[in-house]
mmCIF file of C-alpha atoms and ligand atoms in Angstrom:
data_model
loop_
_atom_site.group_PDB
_atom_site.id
_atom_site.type_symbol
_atom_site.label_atom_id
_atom_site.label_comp_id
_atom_site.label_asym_id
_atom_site.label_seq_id
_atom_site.Cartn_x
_atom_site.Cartn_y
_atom_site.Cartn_z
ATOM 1 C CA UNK A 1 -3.433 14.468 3.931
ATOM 2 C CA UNK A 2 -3.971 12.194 6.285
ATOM 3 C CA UNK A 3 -5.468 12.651 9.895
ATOM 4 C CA UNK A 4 -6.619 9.731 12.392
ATOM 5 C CA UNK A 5 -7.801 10.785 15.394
ATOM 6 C CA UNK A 6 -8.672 8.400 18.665
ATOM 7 C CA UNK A 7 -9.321 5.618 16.099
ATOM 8 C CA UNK A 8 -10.466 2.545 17.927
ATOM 9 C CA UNK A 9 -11.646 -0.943 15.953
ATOM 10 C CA UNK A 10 -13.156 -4.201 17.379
ATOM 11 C CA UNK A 11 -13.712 -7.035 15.740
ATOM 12 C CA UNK A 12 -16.182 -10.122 17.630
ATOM 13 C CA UNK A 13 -14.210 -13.151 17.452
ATOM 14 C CA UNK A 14 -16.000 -16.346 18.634
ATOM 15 C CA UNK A 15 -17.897 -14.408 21.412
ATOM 16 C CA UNK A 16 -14.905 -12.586 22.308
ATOM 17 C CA UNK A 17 -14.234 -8.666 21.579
ATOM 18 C CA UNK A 18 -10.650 -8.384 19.690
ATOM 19 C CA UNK A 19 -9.251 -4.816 20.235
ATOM 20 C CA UNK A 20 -6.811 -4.488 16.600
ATOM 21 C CA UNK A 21 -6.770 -0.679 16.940
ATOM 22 C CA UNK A 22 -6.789 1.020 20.817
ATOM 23 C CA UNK A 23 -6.834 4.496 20.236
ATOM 24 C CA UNK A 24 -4.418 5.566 17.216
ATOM 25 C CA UNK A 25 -3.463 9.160 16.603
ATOM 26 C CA UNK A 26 -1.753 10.159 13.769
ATOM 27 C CA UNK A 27 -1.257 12.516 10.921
ATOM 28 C CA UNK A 28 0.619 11.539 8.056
ATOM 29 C CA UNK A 29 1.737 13.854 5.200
ATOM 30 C CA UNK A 30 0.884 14.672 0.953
ATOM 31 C CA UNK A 31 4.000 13.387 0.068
ATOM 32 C CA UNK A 32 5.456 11.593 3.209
ATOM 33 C CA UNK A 33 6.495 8.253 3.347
ATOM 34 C CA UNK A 34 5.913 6.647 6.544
ATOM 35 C CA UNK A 35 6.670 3.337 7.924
ATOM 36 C CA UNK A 36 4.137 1.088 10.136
ATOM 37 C CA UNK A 37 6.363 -1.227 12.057
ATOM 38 C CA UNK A 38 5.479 -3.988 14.727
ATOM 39 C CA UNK A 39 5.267 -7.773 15.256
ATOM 40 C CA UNK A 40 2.285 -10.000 14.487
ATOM 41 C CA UNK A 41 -1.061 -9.273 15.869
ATOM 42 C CA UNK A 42 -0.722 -5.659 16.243
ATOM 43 C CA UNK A 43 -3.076 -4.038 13.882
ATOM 44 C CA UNK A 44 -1.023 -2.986 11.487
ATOM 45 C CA UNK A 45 -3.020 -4.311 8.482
ATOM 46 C CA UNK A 46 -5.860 -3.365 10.427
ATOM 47 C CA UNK A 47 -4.905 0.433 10.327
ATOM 48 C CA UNK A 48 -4.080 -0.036 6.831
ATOM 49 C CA UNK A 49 -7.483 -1.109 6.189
ATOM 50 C CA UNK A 50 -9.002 2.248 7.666
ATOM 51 C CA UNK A 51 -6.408 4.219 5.533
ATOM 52 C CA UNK A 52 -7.920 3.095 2.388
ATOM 53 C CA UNK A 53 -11.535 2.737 3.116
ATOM 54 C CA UNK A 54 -11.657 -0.553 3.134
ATOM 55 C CA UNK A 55 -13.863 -1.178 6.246
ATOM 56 C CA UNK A 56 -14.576 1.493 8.979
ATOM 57 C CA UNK A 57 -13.210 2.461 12.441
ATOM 58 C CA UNK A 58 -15.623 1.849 15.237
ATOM 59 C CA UNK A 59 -14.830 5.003 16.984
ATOM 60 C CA UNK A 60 -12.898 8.014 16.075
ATOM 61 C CA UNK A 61 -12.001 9.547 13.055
ATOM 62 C CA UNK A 62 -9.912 8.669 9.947
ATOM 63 C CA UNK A 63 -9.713 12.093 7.844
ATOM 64 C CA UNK A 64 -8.463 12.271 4.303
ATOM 65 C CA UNK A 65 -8.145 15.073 2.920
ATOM 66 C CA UNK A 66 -10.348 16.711 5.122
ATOM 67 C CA UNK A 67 -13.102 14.501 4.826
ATOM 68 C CA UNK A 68 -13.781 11.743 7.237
ATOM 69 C CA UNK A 69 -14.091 8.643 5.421
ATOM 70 C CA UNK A 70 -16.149 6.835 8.232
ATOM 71 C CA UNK A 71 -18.998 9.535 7.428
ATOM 72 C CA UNK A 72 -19.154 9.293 3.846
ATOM 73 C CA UNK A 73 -21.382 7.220 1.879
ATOM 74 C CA UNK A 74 -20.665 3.995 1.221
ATOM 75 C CA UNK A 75 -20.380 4.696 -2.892
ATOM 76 C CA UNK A 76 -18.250 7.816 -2.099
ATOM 77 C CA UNK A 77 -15.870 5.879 -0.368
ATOM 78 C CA UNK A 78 -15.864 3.742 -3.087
ATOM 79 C CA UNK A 79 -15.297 5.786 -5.464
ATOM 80 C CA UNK A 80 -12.422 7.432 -3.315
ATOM 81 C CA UNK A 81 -10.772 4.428 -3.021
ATOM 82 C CA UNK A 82 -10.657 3.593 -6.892
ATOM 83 C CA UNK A 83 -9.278 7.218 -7.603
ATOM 84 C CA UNK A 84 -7.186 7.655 -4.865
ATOM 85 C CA UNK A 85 -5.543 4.871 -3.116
ATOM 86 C CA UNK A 86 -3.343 1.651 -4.199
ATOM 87 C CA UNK A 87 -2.773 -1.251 -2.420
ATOM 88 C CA UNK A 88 -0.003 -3.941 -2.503
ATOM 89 C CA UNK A 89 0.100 -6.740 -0.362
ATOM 90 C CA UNK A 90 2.179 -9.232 1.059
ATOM 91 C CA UNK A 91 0.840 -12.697 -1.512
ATOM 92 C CA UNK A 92 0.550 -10.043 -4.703
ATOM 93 C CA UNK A 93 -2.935 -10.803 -5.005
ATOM 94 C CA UNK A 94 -2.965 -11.027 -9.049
ATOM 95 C CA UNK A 95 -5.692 -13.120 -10.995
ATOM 96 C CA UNK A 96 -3.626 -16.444 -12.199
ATOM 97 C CA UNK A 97 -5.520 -16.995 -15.239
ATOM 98 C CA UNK A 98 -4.667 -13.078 -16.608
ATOM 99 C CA UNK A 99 -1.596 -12.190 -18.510
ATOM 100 C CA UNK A 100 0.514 -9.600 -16.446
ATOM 101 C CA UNK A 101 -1.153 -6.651 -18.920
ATOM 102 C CA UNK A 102 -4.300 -8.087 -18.162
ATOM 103 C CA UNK A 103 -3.884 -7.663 -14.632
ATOM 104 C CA UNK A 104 -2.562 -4.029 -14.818
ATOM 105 C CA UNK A 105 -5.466 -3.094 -17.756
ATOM 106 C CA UNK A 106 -8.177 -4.574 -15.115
ATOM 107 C CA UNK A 107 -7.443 -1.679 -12.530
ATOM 108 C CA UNK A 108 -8.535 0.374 -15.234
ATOM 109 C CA UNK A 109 -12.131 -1.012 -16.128
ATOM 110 C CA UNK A 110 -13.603 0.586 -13.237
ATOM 111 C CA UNK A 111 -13.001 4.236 -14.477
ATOM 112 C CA UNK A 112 -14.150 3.254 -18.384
ATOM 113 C CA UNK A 113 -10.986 3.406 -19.934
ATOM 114 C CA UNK A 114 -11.446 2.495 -23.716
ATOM 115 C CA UNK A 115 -9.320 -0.751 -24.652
ATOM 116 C CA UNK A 116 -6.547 0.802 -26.419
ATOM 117 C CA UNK A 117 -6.158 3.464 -24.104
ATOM 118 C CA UNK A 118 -6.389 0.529 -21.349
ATOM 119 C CA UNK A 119 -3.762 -1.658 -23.422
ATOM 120 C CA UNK A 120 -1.669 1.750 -23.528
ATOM 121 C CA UNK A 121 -1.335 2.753 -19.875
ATOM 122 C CA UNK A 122 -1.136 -0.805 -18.935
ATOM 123 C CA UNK A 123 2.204 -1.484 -21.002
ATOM 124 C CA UNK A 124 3.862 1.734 -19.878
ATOM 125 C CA UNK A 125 3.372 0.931 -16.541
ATOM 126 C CA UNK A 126 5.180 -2.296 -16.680
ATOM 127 C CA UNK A 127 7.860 -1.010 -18.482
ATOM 128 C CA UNK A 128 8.311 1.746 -16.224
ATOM 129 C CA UNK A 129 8.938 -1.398 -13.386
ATOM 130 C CA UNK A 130 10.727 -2.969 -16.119
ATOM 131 C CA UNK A 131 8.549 -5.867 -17.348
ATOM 132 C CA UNK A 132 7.846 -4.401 -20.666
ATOM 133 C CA UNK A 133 8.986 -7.778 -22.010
ATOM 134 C CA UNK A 134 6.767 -9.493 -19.373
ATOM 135 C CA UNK A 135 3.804 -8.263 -20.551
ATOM 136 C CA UNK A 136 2.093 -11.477 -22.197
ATOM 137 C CA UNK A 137 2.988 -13.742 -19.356
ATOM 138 C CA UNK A 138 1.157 -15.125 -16.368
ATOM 139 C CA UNK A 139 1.984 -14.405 -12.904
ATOM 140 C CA UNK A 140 2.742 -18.544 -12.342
ATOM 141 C CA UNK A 141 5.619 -18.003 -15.004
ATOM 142 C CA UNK A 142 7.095 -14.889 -13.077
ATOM 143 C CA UNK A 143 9.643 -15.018 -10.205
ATOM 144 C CA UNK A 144 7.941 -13.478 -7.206
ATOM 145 C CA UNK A 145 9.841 -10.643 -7.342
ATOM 146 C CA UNK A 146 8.543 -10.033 -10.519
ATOM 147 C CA UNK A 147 4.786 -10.193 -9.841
ATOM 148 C CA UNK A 148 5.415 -8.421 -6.964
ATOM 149 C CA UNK A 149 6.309 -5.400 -9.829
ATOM 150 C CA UNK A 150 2.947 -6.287 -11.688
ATOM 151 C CA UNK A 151 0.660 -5.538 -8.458
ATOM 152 C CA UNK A 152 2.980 -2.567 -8.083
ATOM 153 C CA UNK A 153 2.134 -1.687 -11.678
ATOM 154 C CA UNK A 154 -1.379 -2.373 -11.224
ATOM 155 C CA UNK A 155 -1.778 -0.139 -7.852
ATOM 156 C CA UNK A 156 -0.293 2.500 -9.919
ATOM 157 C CA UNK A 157 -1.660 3.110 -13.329
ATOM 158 C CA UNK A 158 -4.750 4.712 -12.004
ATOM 159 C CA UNK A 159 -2.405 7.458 -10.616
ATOM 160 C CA UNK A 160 -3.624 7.214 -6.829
ATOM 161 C CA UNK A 161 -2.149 9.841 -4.389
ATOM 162 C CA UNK A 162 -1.677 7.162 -1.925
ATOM 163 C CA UNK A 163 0.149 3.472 -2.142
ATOM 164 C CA UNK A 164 -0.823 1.098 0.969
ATOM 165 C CA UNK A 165 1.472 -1.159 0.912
ATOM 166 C CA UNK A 166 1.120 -4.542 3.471
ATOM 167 C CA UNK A 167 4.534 -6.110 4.118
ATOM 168 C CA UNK A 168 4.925 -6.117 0.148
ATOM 169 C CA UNK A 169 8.364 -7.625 0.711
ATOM 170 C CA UNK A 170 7.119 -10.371 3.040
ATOM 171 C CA UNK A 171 7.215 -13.069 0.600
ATOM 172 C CA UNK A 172 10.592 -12.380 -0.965
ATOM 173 C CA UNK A 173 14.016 -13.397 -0.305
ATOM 174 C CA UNK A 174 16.808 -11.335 0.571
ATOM 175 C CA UNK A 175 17.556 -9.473 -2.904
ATOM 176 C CA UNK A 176 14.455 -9.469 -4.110
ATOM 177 C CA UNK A 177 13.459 -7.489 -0.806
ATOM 178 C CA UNK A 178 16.059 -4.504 -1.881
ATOM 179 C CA UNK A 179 14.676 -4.427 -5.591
ATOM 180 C CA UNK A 180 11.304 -4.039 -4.399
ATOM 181 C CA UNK A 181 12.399 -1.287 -1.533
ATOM 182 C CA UNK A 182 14.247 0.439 -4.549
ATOM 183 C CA UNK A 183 10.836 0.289 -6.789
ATOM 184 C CA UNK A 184 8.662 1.523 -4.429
ATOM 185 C CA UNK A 185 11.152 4.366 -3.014
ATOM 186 C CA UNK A 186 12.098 5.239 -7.046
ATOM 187 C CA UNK A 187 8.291 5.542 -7.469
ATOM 188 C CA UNK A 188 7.420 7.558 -4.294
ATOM 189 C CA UNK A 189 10.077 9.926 -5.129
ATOM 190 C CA UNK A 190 9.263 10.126 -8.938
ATOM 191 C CA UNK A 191 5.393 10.983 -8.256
ATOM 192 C CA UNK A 192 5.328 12.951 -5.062
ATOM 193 C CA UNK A 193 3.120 9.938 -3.615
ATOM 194 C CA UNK A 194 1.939 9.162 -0.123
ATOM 195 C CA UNK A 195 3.525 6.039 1.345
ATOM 196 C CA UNK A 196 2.809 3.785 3.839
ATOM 197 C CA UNK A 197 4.014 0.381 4.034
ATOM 198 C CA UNK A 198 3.130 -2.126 7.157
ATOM 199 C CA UNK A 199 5.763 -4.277 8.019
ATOM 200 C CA UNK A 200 7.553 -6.435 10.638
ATOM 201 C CA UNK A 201 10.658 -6.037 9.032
ATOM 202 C CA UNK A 202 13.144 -3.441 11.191
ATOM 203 C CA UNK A 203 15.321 -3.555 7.829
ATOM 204 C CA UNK A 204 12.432 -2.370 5.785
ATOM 205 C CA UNK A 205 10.731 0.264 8.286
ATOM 206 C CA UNK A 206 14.647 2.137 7.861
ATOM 207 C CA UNK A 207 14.165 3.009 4.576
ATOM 208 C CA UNK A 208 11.035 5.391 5.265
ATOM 209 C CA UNK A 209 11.095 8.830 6.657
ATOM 210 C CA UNK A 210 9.062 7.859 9.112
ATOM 211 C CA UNK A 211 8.839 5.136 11.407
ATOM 212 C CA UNK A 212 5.492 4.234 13.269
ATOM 213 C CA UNK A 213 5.723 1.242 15.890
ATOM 214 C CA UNK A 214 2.371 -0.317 16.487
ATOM 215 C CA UNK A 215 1.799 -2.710 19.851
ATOM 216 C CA UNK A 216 -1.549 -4.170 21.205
ATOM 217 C CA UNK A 217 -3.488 -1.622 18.864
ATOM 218 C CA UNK A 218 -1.490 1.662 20.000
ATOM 219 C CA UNK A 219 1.202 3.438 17.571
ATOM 220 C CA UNK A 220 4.162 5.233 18.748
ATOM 221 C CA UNK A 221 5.335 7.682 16.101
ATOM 222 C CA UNK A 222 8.959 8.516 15.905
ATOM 223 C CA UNK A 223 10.433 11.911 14.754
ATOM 224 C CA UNK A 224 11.383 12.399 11.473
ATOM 225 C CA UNK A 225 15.200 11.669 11.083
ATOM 226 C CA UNK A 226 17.232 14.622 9.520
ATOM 227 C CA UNK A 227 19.712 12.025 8.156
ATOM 228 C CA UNK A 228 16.956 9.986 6.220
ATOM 229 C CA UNK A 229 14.147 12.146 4.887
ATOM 230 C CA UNK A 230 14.195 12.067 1.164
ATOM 231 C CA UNK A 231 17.484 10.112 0.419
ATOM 232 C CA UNK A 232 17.645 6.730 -0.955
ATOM 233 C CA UNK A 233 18.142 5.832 2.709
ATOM 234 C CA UNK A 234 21.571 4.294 1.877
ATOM 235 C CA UNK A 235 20.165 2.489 -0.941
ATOM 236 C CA UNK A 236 21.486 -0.891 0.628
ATOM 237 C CA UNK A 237 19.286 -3.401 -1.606
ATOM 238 C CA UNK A 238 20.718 -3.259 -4.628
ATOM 239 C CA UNK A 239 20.593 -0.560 -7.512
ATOM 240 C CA UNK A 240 17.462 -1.134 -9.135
ATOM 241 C CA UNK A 241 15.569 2.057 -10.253
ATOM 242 C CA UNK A 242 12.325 2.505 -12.768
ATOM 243 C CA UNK A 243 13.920 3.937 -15.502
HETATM 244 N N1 LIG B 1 -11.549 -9.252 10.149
HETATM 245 C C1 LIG B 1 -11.160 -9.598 11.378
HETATM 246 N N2 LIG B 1 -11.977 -10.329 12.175
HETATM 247 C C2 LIG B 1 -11.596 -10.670 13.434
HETATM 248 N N3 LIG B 1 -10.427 -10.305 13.984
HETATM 249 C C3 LIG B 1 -9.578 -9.596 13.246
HETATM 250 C C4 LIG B 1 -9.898 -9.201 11.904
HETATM 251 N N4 LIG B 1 -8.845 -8.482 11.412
HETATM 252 C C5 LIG B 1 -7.934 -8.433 12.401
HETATM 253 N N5 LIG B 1 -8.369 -9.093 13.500
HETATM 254 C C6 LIG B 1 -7.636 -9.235 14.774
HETATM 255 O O1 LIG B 1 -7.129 -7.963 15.130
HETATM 256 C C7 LIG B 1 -5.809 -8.060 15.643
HETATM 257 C C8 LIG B 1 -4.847 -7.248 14.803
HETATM 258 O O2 LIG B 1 -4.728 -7.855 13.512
HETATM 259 P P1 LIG B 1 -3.905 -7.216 12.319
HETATM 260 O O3 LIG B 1 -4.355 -5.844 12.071
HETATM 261 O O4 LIG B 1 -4.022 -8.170 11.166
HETATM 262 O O5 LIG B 1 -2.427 -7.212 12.895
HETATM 263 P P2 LIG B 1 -1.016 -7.183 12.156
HETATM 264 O O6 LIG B 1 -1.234 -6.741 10.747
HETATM 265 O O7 LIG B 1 -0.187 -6.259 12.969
HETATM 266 O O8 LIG B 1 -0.493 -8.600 12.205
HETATM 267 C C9 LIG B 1 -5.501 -9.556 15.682
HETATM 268 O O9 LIG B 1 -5.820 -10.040 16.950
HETATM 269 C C10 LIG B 1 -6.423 -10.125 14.645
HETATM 270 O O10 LIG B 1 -6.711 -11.477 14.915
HETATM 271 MG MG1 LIG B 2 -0.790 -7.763 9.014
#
């Protein structure tokens, strides 16, 4: 699916040249679920960035699906991203002054789906993260857990092969952290997605198949462990599942 080769990215900061990504190599999986894990500073959102064609490496190559997304058009990539990837991210990133449908329905506008239709896919995806009786509400009357499962909703009802997810549980407490570990794992298993979630959090980075430790713009890739791929990875946060 996914193939990064040498992938280097600068970025000028007041005069200076800041290294985020050093040289990353790294092939991830249709299907896999793969953990980025480092401290602060590292370029983990940075990589995640590249992943979903939301800027471009400076050198090297970022393949997906074998086409390398830092030669493509700038309207191809676009389009790519609207089909193919979702993103969650650590502060949820809804509009305050939409309803929680309303935010899920506005992924949809890009691709011309009719009202109804919109109104239709919207609702089943909350109540497939169990907000069906949310629906009408704005994110400022939702606990964060909860609009955390609205973005989720939103990132999905386009049907993307991908979810990038940037330390989505980095705003939550404890709990909420295991119900939205539980969503995202329930959803990755349920659809055959690819996912890859950035985090700091050791606790978090466990539950993938795959862990990836990022420092100063390099990534170390562990092996896949035999005792974790494809189980609920011990299902420690609670017992939340889409039903
Ligand atoms: N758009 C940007 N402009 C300037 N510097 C950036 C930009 N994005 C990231 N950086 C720098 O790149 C480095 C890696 O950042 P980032 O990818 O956000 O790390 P992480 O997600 O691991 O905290 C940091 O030094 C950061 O300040
Ligand atoms: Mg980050």
């Amino acid at each position: 699916m996914y193939e990064l080769v040498n992938v280097k990215k600068s970025f000028e900061k007041r005069g200076r040249q800041v290294k985020a990504l050093d040289g990353v190599d790294l092939t991830i999986g249709d299907g896999e679920f793969l953990a980025v894990r480092g401290p602060t500073g590292q370029g983990k959102s940075t990589l995640l960035v590249l992943l979903g064609g939301l800027d471009r490496a400076t050198e090297g190559r970022v393949i997906f699906d074998g086409r390398d997304l830092g030669a493509m058009r700038e309207v191809e990539v676009a389009s790519l991203r609207a089909r193919a990837f979702g993103f969650v991210f650590q502060t949820f990133n809804l509009l305050p002054t939409l309803s929680a449908q309303e935010n899920v329905e506005a992924a949809l506008v890009p691709f011309g789906v009719r009202g109804p239709e919109r109104r239709r896919r919207a609702l089943a995806a909350l109540e497939e993260l169990g907000l069906g009786d949310r629906a009408s509400h704005l994110p400022s009357e939702l606990s964060g857990g909860q609009q955390q499962r609205v973005a989720i909703a939103r990132a999905l009802v386009k049907e993307p092969q991908v979810l990038l997810a940037d330390e989505p549980t980095g705003n939550l407490d404890e709990d909420t952290r295991g119900e939205i570990m539980s969503v995202l794992e329930g959803l990755w298993r349920a659809r055959g997605l690819t996912l890859v979630i950035v985090t700091h959090d050791t606790w978090v980075a466990r539950r993938a198949q795959r862990v990836a430790v990022m420092r100063a713009g390099r990534i170390s890739v562990g092996s896949r462990g035999p005792d974790t791929a494809g189980t609920p990875a011990g299902a420690a946060g609670g017992a939340f599942m889409p039903a």
